[in-house]
Amino acid sequence: MTSDLCTGYREFRFQFVDQALRICVYMRRNCLPDRRNRLDQIAYVNGSFVPLSEAKVSVLDRGFLFADGIYEVAAVLDGKLIDNASHLARLERSVGEIALALPETTARIQEIQRELVARNNLVNGMVYLEVTRGADAGRDFAFPKGVKPTLVMFTSVKDIVNAPSAKTGIAVITVPDLRWERRDIKSVALLAQVLAKQAAAEAGAGEAWMIEDGKVTEGGSSSAFILTQDDVLVTRQNSSAILPGCTRKAVVALAQERQLRVEERPFTVEEALKAKEAFITSATVFVQAVVSIDGKAVANGKPGPMTDRLREIYVDFARATAQ
Ligand code: PLP
């Protein structure tokens, strides 16, 4: 009798512990905030691979004090980097424009990007990298002498190809373009974009189109396109008014190869609202339909066929050239 009770109790305890462990595993997989999962990731900081939660730079880092730094974001598909040569070329150009020497060669940077992808078992997502003018002994505006630049990288997970917004399209709002006059430099000084994208989020929109002199410059973190009623693809020409998007460049080339007419010039919101289609491009969305602007529908308010086709063409290009 006593032994039966003991066995029963042991059995009950075993089942209870087993159940509790299952709940813990389930919670860990499904319920813990994304932040916790992200902090388990491996990051790279100045020569070392460390858990993201331990990845730190000095409060004297000029990236923190002055936004004196440059960043790049490359997509990852099936564990491979997308259009990375273009991103590294833009990185070299950006650092050159602010007289900041890269602390590693771009070949080494690519090796580190790949190692981070491998260490994090990253299948689909992106690799973020940032280089700043480093941390001096104090806070002086002029460039410090003999200070090694900071290089930081980390990854994040995103299924760009199957993102739900690719099917539905996104709303955009318009905001004044408050940025400085060298937007061609991929600087970490992103306060204007933070405010623009926060306003978009509060309005339930997926992006903010920034307006200057009555014309769209670009999205907060994307390039802007329209397809006119006579099937001309229009996007603003590269200049110091916009960031030369790597995805923009690839999409323009892919469209031209397919005999689509492309005009690189500014366009107004009114023109966009009369267009057949509108979309944005970036490394983290690829090609993404825009279905409304400031609450007014673009065409029938659904992603257009040309946008869908260009998205497919870009995804094919990405997979074919991934490294
Ligand atoms: N324009 C701005 C202001 C951006 O921040 C970005 C990307 O972050 C883009 C355009 C798109 O550039 P890419 O296609 O290289 O991601």
Coordinates of C-alpha atoms in Angstrom, one line a residue, residues 2 19 46 138 145 167 240 259 273 292 301:
T2 CA 2.7 2.4 1.1
Q19 CA 4.8 18.9 -17.9
N46 CA 36.1 45.4 -32.5
G138 CA 37.0 63.2 -24.0
K145 CA 44.3 61.6 -33.5
K167 CA 0.9 40.7 -50.3
S240 CA 23.0 64.5 -52.4
Q259 CA 12.9 47.2 -71.8
L273 CA -1.8 59.4 -56.5
S292 CA -2.1 54.5 -50.1
G301 CA -5.6 50.3 -53.3

